[in-house]
Coordinates of C-alpha atoms in Angstrom, one line a residue:
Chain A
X30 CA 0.0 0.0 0.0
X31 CA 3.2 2.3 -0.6
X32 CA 3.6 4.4 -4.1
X33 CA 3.9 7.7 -5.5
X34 CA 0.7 9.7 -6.6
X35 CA 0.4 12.4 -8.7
X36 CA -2.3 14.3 -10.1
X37 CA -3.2 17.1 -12.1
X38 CA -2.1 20.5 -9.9
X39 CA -5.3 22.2 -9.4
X40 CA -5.6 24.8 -6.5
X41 CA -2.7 26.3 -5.7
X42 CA 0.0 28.2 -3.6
X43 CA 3.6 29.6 -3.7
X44 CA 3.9 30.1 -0.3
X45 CA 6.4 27.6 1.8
X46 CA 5.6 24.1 2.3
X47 CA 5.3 23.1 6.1
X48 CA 8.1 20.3 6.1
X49 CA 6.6 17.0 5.6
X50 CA 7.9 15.6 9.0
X51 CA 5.6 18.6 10.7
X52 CA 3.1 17.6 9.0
X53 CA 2.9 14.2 10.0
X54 CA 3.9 14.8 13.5
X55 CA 1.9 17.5 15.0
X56 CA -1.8 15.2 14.6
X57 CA -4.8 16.2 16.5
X58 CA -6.2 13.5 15.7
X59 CA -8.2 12.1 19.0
X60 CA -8.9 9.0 18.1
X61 CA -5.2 8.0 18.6
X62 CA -4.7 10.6 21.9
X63 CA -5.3 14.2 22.6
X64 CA -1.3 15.1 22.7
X65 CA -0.6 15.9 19.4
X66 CA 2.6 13.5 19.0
X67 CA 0.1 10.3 19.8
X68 CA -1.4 10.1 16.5
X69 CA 2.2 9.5 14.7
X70 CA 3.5 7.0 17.4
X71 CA -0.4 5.0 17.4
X72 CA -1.9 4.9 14.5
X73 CA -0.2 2.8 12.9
X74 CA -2.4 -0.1 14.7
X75 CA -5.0 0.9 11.9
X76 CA -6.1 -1.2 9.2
X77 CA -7.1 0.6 6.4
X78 CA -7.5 -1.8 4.1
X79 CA -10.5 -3.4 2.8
X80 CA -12.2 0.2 3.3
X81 CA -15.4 1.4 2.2
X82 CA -17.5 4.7 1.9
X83 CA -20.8 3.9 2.6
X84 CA -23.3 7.1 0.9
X85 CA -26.7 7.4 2.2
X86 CA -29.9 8.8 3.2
X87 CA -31.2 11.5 1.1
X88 CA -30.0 10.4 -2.5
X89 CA -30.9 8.7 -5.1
X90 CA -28.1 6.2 -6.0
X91 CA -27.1 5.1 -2.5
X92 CA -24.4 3.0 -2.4
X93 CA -21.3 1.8 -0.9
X94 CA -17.8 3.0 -2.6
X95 CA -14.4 1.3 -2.4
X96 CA -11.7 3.2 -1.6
X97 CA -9.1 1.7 -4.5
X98 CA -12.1 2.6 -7.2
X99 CA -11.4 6.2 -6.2
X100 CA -7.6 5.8 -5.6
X101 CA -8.4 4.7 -9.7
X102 CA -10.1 7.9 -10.8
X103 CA -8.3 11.1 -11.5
X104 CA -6.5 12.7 -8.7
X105 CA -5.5 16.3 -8.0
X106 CA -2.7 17.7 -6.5
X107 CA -3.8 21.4 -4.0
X108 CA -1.5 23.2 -1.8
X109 CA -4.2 24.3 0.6
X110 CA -3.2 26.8 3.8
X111 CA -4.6 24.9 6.7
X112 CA -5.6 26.8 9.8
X113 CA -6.4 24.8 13.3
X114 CA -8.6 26.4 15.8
X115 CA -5.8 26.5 18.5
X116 CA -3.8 28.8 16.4
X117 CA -1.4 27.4 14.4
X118 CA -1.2 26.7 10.8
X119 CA 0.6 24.5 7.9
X120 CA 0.6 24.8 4.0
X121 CA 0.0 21.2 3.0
X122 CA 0.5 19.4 -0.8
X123 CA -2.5 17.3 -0.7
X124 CA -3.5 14.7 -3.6
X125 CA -6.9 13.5 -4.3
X126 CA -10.3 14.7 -5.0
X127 CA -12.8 16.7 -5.4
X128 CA -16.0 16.2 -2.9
X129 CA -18.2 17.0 -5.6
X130 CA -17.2 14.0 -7.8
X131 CA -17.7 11.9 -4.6
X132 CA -21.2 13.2 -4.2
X133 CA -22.4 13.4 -7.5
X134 CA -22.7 9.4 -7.3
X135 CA -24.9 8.9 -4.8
X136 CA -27.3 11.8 -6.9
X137 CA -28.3 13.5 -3.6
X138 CA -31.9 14.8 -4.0
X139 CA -33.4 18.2 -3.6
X140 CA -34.2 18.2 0.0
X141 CA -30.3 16.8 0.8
X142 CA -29.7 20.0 2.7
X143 CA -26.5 19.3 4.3
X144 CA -23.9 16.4 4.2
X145 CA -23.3 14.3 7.4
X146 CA -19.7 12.8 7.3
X147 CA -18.6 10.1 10.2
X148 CA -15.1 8.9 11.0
X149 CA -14.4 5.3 12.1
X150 CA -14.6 4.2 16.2
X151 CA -12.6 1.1 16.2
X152 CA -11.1 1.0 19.8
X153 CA -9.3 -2.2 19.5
X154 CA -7.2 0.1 16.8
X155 CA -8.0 3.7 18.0
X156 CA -6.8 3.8 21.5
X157 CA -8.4 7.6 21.7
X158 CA -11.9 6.1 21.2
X159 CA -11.6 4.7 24.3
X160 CA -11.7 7.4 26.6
X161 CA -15.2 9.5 26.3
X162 CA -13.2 12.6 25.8
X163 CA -15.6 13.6 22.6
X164 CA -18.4 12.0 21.0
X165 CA -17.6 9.0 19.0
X166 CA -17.4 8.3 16.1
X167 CA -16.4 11.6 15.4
X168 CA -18.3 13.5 13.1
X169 CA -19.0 16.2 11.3
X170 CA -21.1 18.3 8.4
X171 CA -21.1 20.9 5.7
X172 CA -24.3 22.5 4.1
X173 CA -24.8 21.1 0.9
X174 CA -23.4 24.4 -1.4
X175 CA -20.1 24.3 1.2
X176 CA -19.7 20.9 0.1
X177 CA -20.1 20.9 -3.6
X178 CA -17.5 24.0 -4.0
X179 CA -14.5 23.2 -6.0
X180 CA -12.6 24.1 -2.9
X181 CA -13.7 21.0 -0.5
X182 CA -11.9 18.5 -1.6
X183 CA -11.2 14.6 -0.2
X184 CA -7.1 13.6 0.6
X185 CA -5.8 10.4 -0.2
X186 CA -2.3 11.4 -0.3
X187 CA 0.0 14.2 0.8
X188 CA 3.5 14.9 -0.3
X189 CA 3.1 12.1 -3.2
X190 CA 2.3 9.4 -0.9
X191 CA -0.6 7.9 0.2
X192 CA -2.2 9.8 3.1
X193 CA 0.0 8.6 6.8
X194 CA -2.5 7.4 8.9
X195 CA -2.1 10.2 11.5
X196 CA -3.1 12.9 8.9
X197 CA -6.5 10.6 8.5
X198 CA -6.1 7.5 5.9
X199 CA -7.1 6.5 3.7
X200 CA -9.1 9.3 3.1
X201 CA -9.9 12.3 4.8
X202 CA -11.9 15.9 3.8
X203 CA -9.7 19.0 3.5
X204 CA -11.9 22.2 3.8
X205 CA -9.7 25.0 3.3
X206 CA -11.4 27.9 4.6
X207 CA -13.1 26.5 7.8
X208 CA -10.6 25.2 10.9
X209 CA -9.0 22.4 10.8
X210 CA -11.4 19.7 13.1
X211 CA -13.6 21.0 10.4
X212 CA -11.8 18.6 8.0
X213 CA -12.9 14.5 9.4
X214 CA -10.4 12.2 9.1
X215 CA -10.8 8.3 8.4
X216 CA -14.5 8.6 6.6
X217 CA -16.3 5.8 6.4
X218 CA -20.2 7.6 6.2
X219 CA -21.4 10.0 3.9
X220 CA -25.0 10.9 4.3
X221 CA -27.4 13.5 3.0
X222 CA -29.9 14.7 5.3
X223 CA -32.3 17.7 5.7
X224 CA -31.4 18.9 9.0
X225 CA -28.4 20.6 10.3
X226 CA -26.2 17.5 11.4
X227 CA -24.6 17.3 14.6
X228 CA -20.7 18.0 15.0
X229 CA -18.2 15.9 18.0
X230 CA -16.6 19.8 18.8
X231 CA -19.8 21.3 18.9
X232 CA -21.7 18.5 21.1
X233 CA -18.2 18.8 23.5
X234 CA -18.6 22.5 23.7
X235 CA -21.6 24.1 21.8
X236 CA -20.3 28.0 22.7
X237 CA -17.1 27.4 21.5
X238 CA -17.5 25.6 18.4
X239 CA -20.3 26.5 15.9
X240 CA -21.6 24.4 12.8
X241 CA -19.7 26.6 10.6
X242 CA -16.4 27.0 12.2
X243 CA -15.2 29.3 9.0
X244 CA -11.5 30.9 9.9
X245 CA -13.0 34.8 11.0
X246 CA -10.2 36.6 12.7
X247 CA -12.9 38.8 13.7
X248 CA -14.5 36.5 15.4
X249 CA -12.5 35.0 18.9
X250 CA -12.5 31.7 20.5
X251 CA -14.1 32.4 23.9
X252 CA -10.7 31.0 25.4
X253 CA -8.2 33.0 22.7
X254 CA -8.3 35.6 20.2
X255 CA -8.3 34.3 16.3
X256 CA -7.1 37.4 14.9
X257 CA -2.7 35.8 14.5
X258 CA -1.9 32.6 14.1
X259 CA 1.5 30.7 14.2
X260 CA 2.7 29.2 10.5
X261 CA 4.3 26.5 11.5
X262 CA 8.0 27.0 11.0
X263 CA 7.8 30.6 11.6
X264 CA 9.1 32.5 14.8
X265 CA 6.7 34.9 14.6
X266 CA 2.7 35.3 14.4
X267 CA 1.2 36.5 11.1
X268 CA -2.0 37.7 11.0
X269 CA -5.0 35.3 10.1
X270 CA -7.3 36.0 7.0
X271 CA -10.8 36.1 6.5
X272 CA -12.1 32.5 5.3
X273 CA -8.1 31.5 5.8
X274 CA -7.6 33.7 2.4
X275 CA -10.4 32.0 0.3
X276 CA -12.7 34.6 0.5
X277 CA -12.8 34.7 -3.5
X278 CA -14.2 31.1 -3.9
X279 CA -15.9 31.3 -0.4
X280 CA -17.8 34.3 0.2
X281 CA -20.6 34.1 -1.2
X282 CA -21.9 30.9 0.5
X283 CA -22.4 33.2 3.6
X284 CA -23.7 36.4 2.1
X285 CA -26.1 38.0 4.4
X286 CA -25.4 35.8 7.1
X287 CA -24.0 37.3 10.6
X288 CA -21.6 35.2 10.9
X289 CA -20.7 36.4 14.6
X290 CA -24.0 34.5 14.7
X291 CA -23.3 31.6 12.6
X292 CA -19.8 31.2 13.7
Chain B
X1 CA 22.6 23.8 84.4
X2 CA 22.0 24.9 81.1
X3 CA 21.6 22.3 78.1
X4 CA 22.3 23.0 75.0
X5 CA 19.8 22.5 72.3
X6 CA 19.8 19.0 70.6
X7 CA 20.9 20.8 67.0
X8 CA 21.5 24.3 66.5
X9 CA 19.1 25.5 63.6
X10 CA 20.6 25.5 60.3
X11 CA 21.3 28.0 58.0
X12 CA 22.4 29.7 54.5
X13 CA 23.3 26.6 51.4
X14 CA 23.6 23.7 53.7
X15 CA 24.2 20.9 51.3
X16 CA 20.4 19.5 51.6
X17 CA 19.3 22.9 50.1
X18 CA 22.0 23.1 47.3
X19 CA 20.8 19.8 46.4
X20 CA 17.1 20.9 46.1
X21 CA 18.4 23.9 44.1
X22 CA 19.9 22.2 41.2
X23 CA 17.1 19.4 41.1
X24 CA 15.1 22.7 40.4
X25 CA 17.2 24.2 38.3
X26 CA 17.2 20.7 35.7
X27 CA 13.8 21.3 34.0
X28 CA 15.5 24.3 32.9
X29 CA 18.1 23.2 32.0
X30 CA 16.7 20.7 29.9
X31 CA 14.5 23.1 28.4
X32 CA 17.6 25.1 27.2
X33 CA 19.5 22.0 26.2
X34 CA 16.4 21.1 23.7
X35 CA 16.5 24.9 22.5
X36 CA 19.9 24.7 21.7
X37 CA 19.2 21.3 19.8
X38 CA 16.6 22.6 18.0
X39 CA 14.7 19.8 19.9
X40 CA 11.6 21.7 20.9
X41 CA 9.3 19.9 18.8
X42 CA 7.2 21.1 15.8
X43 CA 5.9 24.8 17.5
X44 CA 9.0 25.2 19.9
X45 CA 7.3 28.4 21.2
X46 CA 4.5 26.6 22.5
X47 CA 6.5 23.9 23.7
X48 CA 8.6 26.3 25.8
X49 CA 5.8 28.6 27.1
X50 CA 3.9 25.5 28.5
X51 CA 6.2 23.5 29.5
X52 CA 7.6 26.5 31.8
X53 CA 4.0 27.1 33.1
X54 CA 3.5 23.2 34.0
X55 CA 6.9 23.2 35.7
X56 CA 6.1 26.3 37.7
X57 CA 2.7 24.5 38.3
X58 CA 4.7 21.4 39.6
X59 CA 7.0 23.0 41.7
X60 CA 3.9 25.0 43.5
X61 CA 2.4 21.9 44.4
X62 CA 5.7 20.6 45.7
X63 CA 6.2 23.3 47.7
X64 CA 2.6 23.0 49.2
X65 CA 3.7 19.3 49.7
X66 CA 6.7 19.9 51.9
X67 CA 4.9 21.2 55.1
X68 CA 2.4 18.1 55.2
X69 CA 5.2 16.0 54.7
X70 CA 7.5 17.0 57.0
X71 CA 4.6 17.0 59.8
X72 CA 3.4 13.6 59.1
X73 CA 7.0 12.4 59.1
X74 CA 8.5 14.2 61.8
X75 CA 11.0 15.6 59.6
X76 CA 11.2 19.8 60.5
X77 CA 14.5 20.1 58.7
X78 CA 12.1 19.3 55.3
X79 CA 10.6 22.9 56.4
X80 CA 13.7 24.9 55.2
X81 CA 13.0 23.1 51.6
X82 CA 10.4 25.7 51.1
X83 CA 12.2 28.8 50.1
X84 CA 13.8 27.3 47.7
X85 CA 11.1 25.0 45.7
X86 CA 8.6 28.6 46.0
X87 CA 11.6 30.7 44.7
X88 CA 12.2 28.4 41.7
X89 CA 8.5 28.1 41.2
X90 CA 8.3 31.8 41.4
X91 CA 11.5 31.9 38.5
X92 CA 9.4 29.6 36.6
X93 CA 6.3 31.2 36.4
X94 CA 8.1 34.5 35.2
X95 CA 9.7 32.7 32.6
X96 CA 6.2 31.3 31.8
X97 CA 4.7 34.9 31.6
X98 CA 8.6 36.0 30.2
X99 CA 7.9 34.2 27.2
X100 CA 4.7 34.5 26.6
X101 CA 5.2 37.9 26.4
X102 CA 8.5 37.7 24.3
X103 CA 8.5 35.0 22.2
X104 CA 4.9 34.2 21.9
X105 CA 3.2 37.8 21.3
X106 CA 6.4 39.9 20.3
X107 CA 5.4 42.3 22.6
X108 CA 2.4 43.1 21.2
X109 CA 1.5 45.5 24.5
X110 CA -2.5 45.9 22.9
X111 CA -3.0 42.3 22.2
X112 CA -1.6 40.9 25.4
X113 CA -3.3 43.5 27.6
X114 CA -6.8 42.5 25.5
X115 CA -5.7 39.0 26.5
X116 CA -5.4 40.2 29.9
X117 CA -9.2 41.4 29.8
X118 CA -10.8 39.3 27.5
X119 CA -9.4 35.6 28.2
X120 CA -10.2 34.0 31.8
X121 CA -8.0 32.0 31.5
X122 CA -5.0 34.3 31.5
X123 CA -7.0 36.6 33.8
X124 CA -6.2 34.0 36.1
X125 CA -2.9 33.1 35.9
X126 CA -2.0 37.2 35.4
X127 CA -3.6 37.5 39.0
X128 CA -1.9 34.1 40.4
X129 CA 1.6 35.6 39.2
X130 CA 1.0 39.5 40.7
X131 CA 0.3 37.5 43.7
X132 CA 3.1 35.3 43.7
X133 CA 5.4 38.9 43.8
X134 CA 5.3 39.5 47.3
X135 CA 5.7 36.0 48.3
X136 CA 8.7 36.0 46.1
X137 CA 10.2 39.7 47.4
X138 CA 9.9 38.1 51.3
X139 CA 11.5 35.5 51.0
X140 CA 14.7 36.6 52.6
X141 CA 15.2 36.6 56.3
X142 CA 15.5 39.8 56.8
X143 CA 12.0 40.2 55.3
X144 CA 11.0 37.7 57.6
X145 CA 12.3 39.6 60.6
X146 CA 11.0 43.1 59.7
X147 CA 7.4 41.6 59.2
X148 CA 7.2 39.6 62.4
X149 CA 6.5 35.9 62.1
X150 CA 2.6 36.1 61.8
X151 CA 2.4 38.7 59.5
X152 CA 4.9 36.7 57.4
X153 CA 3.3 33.4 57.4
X154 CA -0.2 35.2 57.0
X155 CA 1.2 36.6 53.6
X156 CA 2.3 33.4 52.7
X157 CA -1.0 31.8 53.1
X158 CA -1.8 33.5 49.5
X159 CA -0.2 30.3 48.2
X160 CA -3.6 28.9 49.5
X161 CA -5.3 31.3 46.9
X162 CA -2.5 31.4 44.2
X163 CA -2.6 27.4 43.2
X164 CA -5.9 26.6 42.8
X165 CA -5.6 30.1 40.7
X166 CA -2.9 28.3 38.3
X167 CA -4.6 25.5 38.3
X168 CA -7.7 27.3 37.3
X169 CA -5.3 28.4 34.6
X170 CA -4.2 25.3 33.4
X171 CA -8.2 24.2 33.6
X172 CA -9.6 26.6 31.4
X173 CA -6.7 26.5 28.7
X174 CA -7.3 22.9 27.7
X175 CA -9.5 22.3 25.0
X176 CA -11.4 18.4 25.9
X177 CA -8.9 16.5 27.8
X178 CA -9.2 18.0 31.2
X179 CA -7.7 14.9 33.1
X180 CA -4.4 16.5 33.9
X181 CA -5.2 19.6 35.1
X182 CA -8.1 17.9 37.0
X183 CA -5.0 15.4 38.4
X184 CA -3.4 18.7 39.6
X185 CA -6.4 20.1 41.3
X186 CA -6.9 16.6 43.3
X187 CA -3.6 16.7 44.5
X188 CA -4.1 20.4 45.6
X189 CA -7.6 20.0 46.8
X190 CA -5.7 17.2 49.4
X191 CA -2.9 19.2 50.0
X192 CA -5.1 22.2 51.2
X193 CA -7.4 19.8 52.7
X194 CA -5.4 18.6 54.8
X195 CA -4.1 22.2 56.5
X196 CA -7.7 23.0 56.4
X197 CA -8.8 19.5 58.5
X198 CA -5.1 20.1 61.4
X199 CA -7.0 23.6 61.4
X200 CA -10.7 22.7 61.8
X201 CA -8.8 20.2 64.9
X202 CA -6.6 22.9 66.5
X203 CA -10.5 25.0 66.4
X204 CA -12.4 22.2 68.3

């Protein structure tokens, strides 16, 4: 399950690569520990293969997808900026594809008003799920227009390789604009629903962490401002952008909305 | 016929006290042998800011550990272990603040002070470090002397407050796993139990 990928280089960025070894040592990835080395010494105890995508509720072509029929398709190569809540951020070269293609299988229909994603909970290989100390299996959910911009995008792969499984093999979403827990790792459930699906941050800590969770440096963290943020690599703090600089592509999903409101 | 006392009451760097000093001093050191490694991890500024705070955490609680166990072990001499555990926490905690003012904010004066305001969390540990001054500007005999006994130990009773303050701190900072700071709260909450139960006994 080693190789190179490549793909056609789609979104991109000149700015400087975080170093792959930062990258795939500074997880928070819960499932494997809270610490953000645990993911990198523990998850390798995860099997990743036979893996499946299973699409459902409100579509019309449910179905199940294996994860080597999209490792087939097309990939694409993005250097996306990637902003966490706690303040910090990387400039990843991820490879894979767009959400949109994923979704456009299961032909959601017109009352799919929002996309439900869910990681896997298997303790015997995630020591993290053991421990209560969010709701498991972790999940998570865009509005349906969030989801079918060009910009989200689902990571099989990052620096050429197929995705480590501390940065969420063997594939994970990548949503450029919102904070980082934003972007589920592992997925093994898409589903299309009509209601506003639940989130694990926001069930932990409803004032903190909103549905939305776009990067606002307007808008703080109850526990810390969200106005700098520390690039990874760099001494000192740089300030953070509005929708984490995708404002072009972004915007206009949340036109009229307060988003102090909707944060 | 006058006896002389069992052991006279030692003083200054006896070489108990030395020996406390540089197990204080090896965190930091540490610390500053990883920086010079370039060993700090993948955010080296927030390795260093927190793992300053949680050693200035550490050696608070050890210094509200020495009284309880030098009583319950009948070892006095343990007593004189205080000034020097508080002082190093003290030198600690300023680092903490030190860098977090430094090398985490760049001196960003209007940010840090909105910080100050805004954040609880750092309201806290702001107030548990002001606190901590006096404690750490007494701490000399002669200080002891001009204040009198009482009004010396009474002062130091703020420990009592400034703690559970840092670990308050440490608390509210975390973002889901709460199991270490509530570890450091248990072991305060006996700590401070413990003076408060010898007190309630001494009352009745």
């Amino acid at each position: 399950l080693t190789g190179k990928l490549s793909g056609k280089k789609t979104f991109w960025t000149n700015e400087a690569q975080t170093p792959r070894e930062a990258v795939t040592t500074y997880n928070n990835f819960y499932e494997f520990g809270t610490d953000k080395s645990e993911p990198a010494k523990y998850a390798a105890a995860l099997t990743t293969r036979p893996w499946t995508i299973k699409l459902d509720g409100k579509a019309a072509k449910p179905q199940t997808v294996d994860i080597e029929t999209l490792l087939k398709g097309a990939l694409e190569e993005r250097i996306y900026r990637l902003r966490c809540v706690e303040g910090w951020s990387m400039v990843i070269p991820w490879i894979g594809i767009p959400l949109a293609d994923v979704i456009k299988r299961a032909e959601p229909t017109a009352d799919a008003k929002y996309v439900a994603f869910e990681s896997l909970a298997r303790p015997k290989e995630m020591r993290g799920v053991r421990s209560p100390v969010l709701h498991w299996p972790y999940v998570e959910g865009l509005r349906i227009d969030e989801a079918m911009n060009s910009l989200a995008f689902l990571a099989v792969g990052l620096y050429g390789d197929l995705l480590p499984n501390q940065n969420g093999a063997p594939i994970r979403l990548v949503v450029p604009w919102k904070y980082g827990f934003k972007s589920i790792k592992s997925i093994v459930r898409i589903s299309f629903t009509n209601k506003q699906p639940s989130t694990s941050w926001n069930l932990s800590a409803p004032d903190e962490y909103g549905f939305y969770s776009n990067v606002n440096p307007t808008v703080d963290h109850p526990r810390w401002s969200q106005a700098t943020e520390r690039r990874i690599g760099e001494f000192r703090r740089r300030d953070t952008l509005m929708f984490n600089g995708y404002g072009d592509n972004v915007a206009h999903l949340y036109k009229g909305m307060d988003l102090q409101k909707y944060y | 016929m006058l006896t002389k006392p069992a052991h006279k009451p030692k003083r200054g760097f006896t070489p108990d006290i030395i020996v406390v000093c540089l197990i204080c001093l090896l965190p930091l050191l540490w610390l500053v042998w990883r920086f010079l490694q370039n060993d700090l991890g993948v955010n080296p500024v927030e390795t260093l800011v927190r793992q300053l705070g949680v050693w200035g955490l550490r050696l608070l609680v050890v210094g509200l550990l020495i009284t309880p166990v030098a009583r319950i072990f009948k070892q006095p001499r343990l007593i004189r272990w205080r000034r020097p555990v508080g002082l190093f926490a003290f030198a600690y905690v300023a680092l903490h603040l030190t860098s977090y003012i430094a090398v985490d904010q760049f001196f960003d004066w209007g940010r840090i002070w909105a910080d100050i305001v805004k954040r609880p969390y750092i309201t806290f540990g702001m107030i548990a470090f002001v606190l901590l001054i006096p404690l750490a500007l007494t701490s000399f005999n002669a200080a002891i002397k001009r204040l009198g006994g009482v009004a010396w130990r009474n002062l130091h009773k703020l420990v009592y407050v400034i703690v559970p303050l840092g670990v308050l701190h440490y608390f509210l900072l975390v973002k889901a796993d709460k199991t270490m700071p509530l570890v450091y709260g248990g072991i305060v909450l006996v700590l401070l139990g413990w003076r408060l139960w010898r007190w309630i006994r001494r009352k009745v």
